[in-house]
mmCIF file of C-alpha atoms and ligand atoms in Angstrom:
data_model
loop_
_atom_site.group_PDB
_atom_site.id
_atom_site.type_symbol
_atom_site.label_atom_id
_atom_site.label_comp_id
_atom_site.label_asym_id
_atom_site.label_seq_id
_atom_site.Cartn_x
_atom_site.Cartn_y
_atom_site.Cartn_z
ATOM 1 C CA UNK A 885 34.093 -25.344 49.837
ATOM 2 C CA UNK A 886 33.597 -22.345 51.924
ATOM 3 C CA UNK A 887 34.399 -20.391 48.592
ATOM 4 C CA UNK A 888 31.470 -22.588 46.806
ATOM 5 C CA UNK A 889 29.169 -21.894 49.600
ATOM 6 C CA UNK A 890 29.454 -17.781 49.533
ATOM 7 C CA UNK A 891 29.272 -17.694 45.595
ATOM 8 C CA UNK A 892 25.935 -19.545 45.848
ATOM 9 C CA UNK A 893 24.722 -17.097 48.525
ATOM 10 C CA UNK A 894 25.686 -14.288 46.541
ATOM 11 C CA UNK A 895 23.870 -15.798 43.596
ATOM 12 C CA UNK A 896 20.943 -16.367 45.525
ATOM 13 C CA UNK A 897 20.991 -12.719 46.162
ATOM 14 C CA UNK A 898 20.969 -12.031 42.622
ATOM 15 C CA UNK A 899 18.388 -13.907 41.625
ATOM 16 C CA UNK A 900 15.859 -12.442 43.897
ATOM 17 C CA UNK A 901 16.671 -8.802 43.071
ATOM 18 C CA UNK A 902 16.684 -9.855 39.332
ATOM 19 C CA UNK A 903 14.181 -7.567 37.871
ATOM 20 C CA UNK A 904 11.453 -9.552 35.499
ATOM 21 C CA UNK A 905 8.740 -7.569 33.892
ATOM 22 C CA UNK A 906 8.313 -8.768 30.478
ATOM 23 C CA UNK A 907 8.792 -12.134 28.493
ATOM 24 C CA UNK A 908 12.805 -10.397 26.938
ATOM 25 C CA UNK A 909 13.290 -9.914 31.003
ATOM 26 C CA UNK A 910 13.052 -13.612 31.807
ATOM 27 C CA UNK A 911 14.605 -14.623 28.777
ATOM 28 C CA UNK A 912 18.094 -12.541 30.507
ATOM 29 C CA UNK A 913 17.090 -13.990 33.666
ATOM 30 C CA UNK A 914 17.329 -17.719 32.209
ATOM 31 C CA UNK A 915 20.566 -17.058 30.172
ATOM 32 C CA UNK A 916 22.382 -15.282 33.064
ATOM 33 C CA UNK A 917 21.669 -18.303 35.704
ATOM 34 C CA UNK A 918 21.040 -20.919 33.348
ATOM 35 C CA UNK A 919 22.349 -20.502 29.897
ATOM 36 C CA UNK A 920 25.411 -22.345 28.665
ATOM 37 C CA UNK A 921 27.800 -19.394 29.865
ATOM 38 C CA UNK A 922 25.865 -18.715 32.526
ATOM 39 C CA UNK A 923 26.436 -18.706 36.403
ATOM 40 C CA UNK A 924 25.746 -22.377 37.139
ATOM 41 C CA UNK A 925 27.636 -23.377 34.186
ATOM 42 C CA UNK A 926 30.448 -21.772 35.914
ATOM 43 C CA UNK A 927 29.802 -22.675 39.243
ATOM 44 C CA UNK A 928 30.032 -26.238 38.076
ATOM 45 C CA UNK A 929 33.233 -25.470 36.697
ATOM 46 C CA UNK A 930 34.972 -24.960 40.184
ATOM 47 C CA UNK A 931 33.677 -28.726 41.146
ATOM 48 C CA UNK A 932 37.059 -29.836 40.230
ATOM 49 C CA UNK A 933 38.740 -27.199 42.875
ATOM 50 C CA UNK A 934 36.528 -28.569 45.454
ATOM 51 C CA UNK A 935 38.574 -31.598 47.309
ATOM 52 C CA UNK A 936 37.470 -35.095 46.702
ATOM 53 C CA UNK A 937 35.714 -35.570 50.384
ATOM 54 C CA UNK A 938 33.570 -32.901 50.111
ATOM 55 C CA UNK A 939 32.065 -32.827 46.730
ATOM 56 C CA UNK A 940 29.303 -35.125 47.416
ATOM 57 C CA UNK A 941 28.321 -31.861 49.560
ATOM 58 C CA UNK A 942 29.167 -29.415 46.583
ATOM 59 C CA UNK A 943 26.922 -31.646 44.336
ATOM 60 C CA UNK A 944 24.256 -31.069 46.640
ATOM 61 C CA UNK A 945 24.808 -27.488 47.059
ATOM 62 C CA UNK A 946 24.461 -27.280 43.309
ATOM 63 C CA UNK A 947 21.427 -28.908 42.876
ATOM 64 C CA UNK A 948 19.420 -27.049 44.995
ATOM 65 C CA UNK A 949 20.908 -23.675 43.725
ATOM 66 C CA UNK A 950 19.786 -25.287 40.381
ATOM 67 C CA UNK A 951 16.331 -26.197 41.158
ATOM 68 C CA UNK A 952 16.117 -22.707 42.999
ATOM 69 C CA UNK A 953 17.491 -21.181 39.690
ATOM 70 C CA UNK A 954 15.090 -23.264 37.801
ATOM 71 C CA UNK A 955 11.572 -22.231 39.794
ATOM 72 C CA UNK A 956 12.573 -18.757 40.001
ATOM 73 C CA UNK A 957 12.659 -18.966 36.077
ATOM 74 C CA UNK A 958 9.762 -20.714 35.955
ATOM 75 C CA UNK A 959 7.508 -18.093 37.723
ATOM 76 C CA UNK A 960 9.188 -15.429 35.900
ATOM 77 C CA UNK A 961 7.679 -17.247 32.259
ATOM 78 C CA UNK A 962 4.798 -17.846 34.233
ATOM 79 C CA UNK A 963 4.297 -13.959 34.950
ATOM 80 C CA UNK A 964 5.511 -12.844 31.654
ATOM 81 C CA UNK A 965 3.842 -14.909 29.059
ATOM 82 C CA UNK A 966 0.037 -14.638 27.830
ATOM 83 C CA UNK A 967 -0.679 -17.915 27.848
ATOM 84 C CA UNK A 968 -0.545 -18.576 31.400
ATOM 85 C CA UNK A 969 -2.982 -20.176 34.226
ATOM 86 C CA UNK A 970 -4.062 -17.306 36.339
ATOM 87 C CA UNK A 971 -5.093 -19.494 39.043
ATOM 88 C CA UNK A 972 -5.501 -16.367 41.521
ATOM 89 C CA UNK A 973 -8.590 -14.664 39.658
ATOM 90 C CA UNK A 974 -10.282 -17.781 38.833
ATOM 91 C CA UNK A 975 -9.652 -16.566 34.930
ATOM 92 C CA UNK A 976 -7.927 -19.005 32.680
ATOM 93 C CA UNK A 977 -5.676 -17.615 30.765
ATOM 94 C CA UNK A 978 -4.026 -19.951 28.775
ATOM 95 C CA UNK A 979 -7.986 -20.606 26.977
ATOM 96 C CA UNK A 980 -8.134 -19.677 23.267
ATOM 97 C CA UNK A 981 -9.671 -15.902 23.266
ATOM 98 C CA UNK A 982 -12.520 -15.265 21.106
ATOM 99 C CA UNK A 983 -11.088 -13.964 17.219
ATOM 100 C CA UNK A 984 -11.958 -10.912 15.351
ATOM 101 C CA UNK A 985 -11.966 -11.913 11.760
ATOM 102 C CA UNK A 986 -9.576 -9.076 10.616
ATOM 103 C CA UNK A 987 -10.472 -7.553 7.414
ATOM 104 C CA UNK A 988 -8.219 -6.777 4.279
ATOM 105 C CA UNK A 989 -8.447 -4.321 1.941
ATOM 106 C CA UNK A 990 -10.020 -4.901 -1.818
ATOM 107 C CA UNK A 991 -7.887 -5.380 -4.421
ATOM 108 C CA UNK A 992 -8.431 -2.081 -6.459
ATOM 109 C CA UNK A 993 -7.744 0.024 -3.481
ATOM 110 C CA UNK A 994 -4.828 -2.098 -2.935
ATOM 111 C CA UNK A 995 -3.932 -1.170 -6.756
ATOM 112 C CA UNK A 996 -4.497 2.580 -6.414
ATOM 113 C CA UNK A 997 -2.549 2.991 -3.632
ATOM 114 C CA UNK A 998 0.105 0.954 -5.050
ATOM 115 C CA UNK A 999 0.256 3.328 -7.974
ATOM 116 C CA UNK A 1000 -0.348 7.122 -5.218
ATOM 117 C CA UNK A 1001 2.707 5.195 -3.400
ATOM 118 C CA UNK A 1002 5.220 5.206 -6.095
ATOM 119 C CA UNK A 1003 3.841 9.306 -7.038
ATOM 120 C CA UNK A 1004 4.005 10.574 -3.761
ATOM 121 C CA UNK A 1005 7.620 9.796 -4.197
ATOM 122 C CA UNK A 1006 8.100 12.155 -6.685
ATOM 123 C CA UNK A 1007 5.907 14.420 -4.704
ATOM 124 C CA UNK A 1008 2.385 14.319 -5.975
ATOM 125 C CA UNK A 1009 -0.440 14.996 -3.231
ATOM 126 C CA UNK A 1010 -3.682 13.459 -3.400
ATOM 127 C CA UNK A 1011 -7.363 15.229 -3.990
ATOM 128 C CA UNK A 1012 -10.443 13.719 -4.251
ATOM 129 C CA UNK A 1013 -13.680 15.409 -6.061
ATOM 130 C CA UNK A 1014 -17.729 14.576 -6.561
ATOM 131 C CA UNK A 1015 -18.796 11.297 -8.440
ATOM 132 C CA UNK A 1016 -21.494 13.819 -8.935
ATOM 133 C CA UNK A 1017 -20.101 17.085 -11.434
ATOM 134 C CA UNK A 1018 -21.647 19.470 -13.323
ATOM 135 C CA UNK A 1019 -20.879 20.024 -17.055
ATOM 136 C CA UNK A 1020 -18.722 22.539 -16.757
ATOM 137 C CA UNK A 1021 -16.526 20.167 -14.869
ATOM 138 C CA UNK A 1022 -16.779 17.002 -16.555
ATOM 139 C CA UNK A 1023 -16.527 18.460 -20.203
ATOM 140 C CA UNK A 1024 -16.547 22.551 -20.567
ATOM 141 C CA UNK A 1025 -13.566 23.455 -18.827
ATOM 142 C CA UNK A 1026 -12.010 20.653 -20.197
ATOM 143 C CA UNK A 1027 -11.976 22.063 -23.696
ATOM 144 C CA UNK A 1028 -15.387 19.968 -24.343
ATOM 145 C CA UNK A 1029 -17.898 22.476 -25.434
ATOM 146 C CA UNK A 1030 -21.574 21.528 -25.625
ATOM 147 C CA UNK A 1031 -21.911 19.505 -29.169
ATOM 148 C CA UNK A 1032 -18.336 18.776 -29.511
ATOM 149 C CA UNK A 1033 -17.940 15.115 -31.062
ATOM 150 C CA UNK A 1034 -15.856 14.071 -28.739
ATOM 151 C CA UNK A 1035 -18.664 13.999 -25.901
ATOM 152 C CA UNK A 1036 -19.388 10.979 -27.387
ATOM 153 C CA UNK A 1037 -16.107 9.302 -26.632
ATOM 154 C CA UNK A 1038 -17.545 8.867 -23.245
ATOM 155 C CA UNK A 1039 -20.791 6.974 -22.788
ATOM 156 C CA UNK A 1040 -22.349 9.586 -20.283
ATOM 157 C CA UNK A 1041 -24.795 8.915 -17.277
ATOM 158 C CA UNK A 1042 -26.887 11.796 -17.011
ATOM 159 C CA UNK A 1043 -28.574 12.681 -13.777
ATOM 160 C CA UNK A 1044 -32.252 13.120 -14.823
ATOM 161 C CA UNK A 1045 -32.952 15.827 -11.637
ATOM 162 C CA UNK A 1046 -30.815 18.112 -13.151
ATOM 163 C CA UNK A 1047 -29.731 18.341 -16.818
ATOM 164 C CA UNK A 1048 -26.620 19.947 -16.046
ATOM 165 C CA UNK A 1049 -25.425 16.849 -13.891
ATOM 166 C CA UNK A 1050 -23.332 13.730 -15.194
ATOM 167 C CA UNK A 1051 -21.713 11.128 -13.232
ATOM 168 C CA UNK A 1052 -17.832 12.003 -13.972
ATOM 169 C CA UNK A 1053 -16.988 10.201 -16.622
ATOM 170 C CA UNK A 1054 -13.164 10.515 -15.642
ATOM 171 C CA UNK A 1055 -11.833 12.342 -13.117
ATOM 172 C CA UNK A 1056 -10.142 14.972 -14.844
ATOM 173 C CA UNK A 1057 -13.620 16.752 -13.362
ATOM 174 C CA UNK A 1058 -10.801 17.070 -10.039
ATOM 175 C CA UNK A 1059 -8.197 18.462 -12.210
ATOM 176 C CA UNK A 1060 -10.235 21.602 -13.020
ATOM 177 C CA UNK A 1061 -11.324 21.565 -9.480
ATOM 178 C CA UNK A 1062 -7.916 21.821 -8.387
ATOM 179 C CA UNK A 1063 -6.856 24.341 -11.064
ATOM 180 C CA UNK A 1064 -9.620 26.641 -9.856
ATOM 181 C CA UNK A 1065 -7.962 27.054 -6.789
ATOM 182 C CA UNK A 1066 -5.414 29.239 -7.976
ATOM 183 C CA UNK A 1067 -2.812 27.899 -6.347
ATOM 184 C CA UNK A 1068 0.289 27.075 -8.240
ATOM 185 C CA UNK A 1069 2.473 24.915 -8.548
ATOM 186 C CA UNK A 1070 -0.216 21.673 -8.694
ATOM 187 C CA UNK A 1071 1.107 18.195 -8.125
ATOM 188 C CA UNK A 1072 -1.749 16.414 -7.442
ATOM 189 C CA UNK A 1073 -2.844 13.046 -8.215
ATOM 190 C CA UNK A 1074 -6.482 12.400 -8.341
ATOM 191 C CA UNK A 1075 -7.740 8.764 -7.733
ATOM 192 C CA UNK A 1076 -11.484 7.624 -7.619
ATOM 193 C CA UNK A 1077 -14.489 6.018 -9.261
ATOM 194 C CA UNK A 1078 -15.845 6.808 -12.556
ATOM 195 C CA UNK A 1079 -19.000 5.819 -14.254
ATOM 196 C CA UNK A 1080 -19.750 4.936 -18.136
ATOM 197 C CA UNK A 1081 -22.468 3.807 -19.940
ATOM 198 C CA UNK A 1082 -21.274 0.570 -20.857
ATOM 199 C CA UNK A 1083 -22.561 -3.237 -21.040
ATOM 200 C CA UNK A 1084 -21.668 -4.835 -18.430
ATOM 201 C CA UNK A 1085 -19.083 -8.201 -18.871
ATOM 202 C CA UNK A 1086 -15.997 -9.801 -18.169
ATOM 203 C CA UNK A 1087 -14.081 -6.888 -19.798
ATOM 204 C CA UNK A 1088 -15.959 -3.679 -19.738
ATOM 205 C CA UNK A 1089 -18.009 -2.208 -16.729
ATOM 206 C CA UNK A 1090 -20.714 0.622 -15.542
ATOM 207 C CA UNK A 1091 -18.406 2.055 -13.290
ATOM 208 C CA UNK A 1092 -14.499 1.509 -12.788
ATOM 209 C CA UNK A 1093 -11.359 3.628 -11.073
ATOM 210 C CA UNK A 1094 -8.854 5.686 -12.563
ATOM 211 C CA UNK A 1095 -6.121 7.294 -11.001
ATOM 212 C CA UNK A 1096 -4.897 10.524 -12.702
ATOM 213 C CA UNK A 1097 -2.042 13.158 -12.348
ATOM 214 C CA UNK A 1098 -1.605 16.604 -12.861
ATOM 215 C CA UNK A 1099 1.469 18.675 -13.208
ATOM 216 C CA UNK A 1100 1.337 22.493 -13.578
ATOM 217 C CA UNK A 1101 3.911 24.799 -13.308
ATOM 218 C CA UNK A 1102 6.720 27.102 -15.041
ATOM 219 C CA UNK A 1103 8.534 25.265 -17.534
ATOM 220 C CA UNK A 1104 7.428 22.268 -17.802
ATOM 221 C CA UNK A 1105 8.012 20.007 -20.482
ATOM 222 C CA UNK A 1106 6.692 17.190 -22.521
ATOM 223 C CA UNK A 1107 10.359 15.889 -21.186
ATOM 224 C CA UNK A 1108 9.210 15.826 -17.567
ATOM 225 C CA UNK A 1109 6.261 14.103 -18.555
ATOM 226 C CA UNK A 1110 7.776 11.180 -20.298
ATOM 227 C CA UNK A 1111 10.711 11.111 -17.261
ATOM 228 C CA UNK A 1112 7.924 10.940 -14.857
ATOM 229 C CA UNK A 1113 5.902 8.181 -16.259
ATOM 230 C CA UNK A 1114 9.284 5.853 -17.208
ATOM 231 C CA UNK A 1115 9.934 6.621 -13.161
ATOM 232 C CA UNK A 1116 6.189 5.137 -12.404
ATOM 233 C CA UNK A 1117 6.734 2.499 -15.050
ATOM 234 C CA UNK A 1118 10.228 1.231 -13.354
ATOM 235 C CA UNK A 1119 8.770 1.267 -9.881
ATOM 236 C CA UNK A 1120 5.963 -0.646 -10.650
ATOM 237 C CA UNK A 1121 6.432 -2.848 -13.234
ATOM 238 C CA UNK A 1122 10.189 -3.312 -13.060
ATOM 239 C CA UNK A 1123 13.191 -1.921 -14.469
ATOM 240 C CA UNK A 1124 13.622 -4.199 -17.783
ATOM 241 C CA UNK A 1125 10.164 -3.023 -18.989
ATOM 242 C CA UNK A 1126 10.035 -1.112 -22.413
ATOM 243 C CA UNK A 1127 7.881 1.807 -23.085
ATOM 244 C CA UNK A 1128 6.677 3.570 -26.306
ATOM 245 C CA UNK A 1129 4.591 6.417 -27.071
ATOM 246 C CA UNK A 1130 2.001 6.707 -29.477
ATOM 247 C CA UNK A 1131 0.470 9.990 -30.321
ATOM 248 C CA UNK A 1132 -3.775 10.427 -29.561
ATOM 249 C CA UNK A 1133 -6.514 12.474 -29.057
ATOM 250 C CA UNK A 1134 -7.630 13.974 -25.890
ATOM 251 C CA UNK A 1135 -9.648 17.523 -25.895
ATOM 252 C CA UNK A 1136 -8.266 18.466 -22.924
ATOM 253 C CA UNK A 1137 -3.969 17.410 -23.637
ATOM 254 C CA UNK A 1138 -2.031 18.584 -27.026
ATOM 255 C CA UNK A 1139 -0.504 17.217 -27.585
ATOM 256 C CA UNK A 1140 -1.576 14.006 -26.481
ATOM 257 C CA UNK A 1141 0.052 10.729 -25.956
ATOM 258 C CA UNK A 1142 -0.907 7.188 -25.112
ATOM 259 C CA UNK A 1143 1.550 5.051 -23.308
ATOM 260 C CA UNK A 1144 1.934 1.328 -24.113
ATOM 261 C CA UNK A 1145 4.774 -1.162 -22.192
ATOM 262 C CA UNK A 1146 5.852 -4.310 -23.055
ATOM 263 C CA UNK A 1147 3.218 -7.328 -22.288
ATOM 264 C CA UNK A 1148 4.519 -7.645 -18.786
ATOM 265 C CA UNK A 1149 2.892 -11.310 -19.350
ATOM 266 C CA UNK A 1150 4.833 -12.517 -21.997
ATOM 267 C CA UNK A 1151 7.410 -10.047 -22.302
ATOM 268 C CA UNK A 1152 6.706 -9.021 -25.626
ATOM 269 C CA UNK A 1153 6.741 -12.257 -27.375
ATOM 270 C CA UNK A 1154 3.057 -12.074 -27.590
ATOM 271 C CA UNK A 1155 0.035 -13.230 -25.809
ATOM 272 C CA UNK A 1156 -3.677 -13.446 -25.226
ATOM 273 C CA UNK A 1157 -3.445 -10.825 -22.899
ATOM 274 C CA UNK A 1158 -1.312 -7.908 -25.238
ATOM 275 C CA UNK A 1159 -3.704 -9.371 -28.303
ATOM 276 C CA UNK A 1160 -0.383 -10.751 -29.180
ATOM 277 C CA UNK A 1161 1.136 -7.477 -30.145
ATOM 278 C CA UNK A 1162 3.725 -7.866 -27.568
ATOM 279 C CA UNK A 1163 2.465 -4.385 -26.250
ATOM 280 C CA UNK A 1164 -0.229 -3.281 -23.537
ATOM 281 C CA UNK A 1165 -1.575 0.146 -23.394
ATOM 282 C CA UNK A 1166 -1.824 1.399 -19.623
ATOM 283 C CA UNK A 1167 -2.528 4.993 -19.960
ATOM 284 C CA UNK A 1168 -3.518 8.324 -21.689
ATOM 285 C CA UNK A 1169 -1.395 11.632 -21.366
ATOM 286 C CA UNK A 1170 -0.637 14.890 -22.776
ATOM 287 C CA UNK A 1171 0.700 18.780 -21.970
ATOM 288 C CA UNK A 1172 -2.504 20.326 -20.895
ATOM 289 C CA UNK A 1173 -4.409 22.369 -23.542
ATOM 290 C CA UNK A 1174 -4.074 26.276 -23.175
ATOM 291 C CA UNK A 1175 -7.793 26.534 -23.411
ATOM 292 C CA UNK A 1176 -8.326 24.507 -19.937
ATOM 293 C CA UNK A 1177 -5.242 26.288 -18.672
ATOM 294 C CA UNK A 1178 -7.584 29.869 -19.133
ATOM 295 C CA UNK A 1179 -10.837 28.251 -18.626
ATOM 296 C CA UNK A 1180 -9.294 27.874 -14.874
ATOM 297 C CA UNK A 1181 -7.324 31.522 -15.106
ATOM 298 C CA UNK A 1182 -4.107 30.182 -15.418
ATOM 299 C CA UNK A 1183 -2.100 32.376 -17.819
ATOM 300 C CA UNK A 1184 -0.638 29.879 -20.360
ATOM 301 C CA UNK A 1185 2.054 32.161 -21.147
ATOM 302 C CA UNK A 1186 3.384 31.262 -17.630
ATOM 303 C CA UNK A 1187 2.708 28.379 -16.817
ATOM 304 C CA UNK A 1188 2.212 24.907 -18.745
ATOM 305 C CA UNK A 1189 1.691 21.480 -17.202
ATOM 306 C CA UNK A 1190 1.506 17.817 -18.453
ATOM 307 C CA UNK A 1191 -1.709 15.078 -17.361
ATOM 308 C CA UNK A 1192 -2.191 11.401 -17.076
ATOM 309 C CA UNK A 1193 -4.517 9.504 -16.584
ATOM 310 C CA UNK A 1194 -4.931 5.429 -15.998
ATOM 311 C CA UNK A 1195 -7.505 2.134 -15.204
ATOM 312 C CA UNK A 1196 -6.656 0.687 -12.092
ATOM 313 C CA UNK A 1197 -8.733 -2.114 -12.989
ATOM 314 C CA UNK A 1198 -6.888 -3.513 -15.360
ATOM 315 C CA UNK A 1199 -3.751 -3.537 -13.890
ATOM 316 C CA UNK A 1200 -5.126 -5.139 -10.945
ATOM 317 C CA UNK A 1201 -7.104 -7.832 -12.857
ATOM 318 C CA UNK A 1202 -3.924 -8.747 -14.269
ATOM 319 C CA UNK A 1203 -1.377 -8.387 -11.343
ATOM 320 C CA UNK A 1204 -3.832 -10.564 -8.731
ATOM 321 C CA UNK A 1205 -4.899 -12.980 -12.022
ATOM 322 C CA UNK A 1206 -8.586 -11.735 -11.780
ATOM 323 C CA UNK A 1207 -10.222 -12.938 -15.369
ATOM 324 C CA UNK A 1208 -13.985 -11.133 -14.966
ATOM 325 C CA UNK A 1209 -14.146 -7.829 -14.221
ATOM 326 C CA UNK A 1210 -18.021 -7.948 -12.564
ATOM 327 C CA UNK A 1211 -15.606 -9.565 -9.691
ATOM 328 C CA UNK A 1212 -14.567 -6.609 -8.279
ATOM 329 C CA UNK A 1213 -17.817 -4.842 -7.521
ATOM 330 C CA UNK A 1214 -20.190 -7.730 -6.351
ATOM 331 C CA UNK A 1215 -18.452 -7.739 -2.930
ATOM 332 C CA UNK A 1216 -18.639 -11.829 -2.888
ATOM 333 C CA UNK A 1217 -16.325 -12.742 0.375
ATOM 334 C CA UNK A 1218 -15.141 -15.625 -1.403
ATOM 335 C CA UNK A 1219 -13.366 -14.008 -3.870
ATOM 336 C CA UNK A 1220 -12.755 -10.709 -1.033
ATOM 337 C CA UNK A 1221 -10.716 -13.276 1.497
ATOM 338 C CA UNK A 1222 -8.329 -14.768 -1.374
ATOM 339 C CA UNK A 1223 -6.438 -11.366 -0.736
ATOM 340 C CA UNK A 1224 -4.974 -11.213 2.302
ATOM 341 C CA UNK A 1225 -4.954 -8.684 5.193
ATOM 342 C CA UNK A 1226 -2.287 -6.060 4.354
ATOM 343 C CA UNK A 1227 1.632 -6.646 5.722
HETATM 344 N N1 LIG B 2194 -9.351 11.551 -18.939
HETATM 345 C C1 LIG B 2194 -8.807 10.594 -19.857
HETATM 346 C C2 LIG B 2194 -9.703 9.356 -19.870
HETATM 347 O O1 LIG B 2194 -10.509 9.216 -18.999
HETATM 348 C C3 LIG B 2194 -7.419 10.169 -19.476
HETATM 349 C C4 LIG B 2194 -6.448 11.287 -19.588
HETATM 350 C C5 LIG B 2194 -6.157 12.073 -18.516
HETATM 351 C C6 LIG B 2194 -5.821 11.535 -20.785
HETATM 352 C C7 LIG B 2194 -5.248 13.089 -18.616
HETATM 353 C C8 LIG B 2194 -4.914 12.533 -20.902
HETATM 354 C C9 LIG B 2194 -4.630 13.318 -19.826
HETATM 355 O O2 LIG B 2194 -9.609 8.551 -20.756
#
């Protein structure tokens, strides 16, 4: 009994030099007095040591060590949990606070930095350019010479202060920027808005994104530009997905590529979506002509480099289910809050 009596005492002791600062600290202070392995579990335990006559006494002893055990505890949640009544202030705590309605990002920047993620793995910075460019920019140094037909691939905004000023019809307008630098190697990838005289509907818009990629350096091959895109392709639309090049036209790339991947939809069987072709074309590419190689002073002798360039749109209208394109810009919160605030 007298054995019972100084254990108690000594857990006593404990208890009130049991440090509690946080909510984790009480939740050791409950499972060291009061958890199913913990002290007055096996205090209880030496009831049966205790002889018959005196364990009405023990029984006592043990409640009030419990109910000690128990308040202590009780404070200690008290202290260490938001929620509580802070009687002392006059402040209630445990009262709802006010919200901030938290905000989430839009679903094309959620896109385009779904597609820099999987690039900056491979080591591609970012740059960002004027929605504003000049000619020489948009088109000249781009192998695009005034008159040359394929000016009219793009639908071009002109700005009417200045005759020499578009709104970038791609942004291949940072590529050149970038070149001009003169510092080599480039990985870069180049994301932002572009603008295009278009009808507006479901399917085709003013003004859309595009994120593009640039690779310059010694050496490199039309090999590391296919490796590089089946390496985006993998990460983004899974492993089983097919891809197949078909050769184009760009001024600026030769030669030039663009890349189509099995409808990820349908899975090639064919669908509304791939026109039923079983294929969907998600972006243009090619080596990067020698002219726009000198046009920026880079020796083409040296140094060659591959380009890409893709809608994030599109993509995005078909990952989040999005049917009408004219969603996306007229900032309606209805359709904003059906994408959640980011993990
Ligand atoms: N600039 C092209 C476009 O807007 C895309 C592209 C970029 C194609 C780079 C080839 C190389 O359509």
């Amino acid at each position: 009994m007298e054995a019972l009596r100084q254990q108690l005492a000594q857990l006593r002791q404990e208890i009130d030099s049991f440090a509690v600062t946080q909510a984790a600290d009480a939740e050791a202070f409950r499972i060291r007095f009061l958890g199913t392995k913990g002290a007055l579990k096996s205090v209880m335990g030496e009831m049966k040591n205790v002889a018959p006559e005196q364990r009405k006494e023990a029984g006592q002893l043990l409640n009030e060590f419990k109910a000690y055990a128990e308040s202590i505890y009780q404070q200690h949640l008290d202290r260490t949990t938001t929620a509580s009544t802070d009687t002392g202030s006059g402040i209630d705590r445990s009262l709802p606070g006010s919200t901030q309605p938290i905000g989430s990002r839009h679903p094309v920047t959620r896109m385009k930095n779904e597609i820099v993620a999987i690039f900056q793995k491979l080591g591609f910075a970012v740059a960002e350019g004027p929605e504003i460019e000049d000619d020489w920019h948009n088109f000249g140094a781009l192998n695009l010479p005034e008159h040359h037909p394929a000016r009219d691939m793009q639908d071009t905004f002109y700005v009417q202060q200045n005759p020499d000023w578009v709104l970038r019809t791609h942004t291949s307008s940072v590529q050149i920027r970038e070149m001009e630098k003169g510092t080599l190697p480039i990985r870069m990838l180049m994301p932002g808005r572009v603008f295009r005289n278009e009808t507006i509907s479901a399917r085709s818009h003013c003004f859309f994104h595009q994120v593009e990629g640039l690779y310059i350096d010694e050496q490199v091959s039309f090999a590391d530009l296919k490796q590089t895109l089946y390496f985006f392709v993998q990460e983004m639309y899974g492993k089983d997905v097919k891809v197949r090049f078909r050769p184009s036209y760009f001024p600026f790339t030769e030669p030039s590529a663009e890349m189509d991947i099995t409808c990820f939809i349908c899975g090639g069987d064919g669908c509304p979506v791939c026109k039923k072709s079983g294929w969907v074309e998600i972006l243009g590419c090619g080596m990067v002509h020698p002219n726009v190689l000198r046009n920026c002073n880079i020796d083409p002798e040296k140094y060659t480099g591959f380009a890409f360039g893709m809608g994030v749109e599109r993509p995005a209208m078909l990952k989040y289910g999005v049917n009408d394109l004219r969603l996306f810009s007229e900032n309606d919160v209805r359709f904003l809050r059906q994408f959640p605030a980011l993990t």
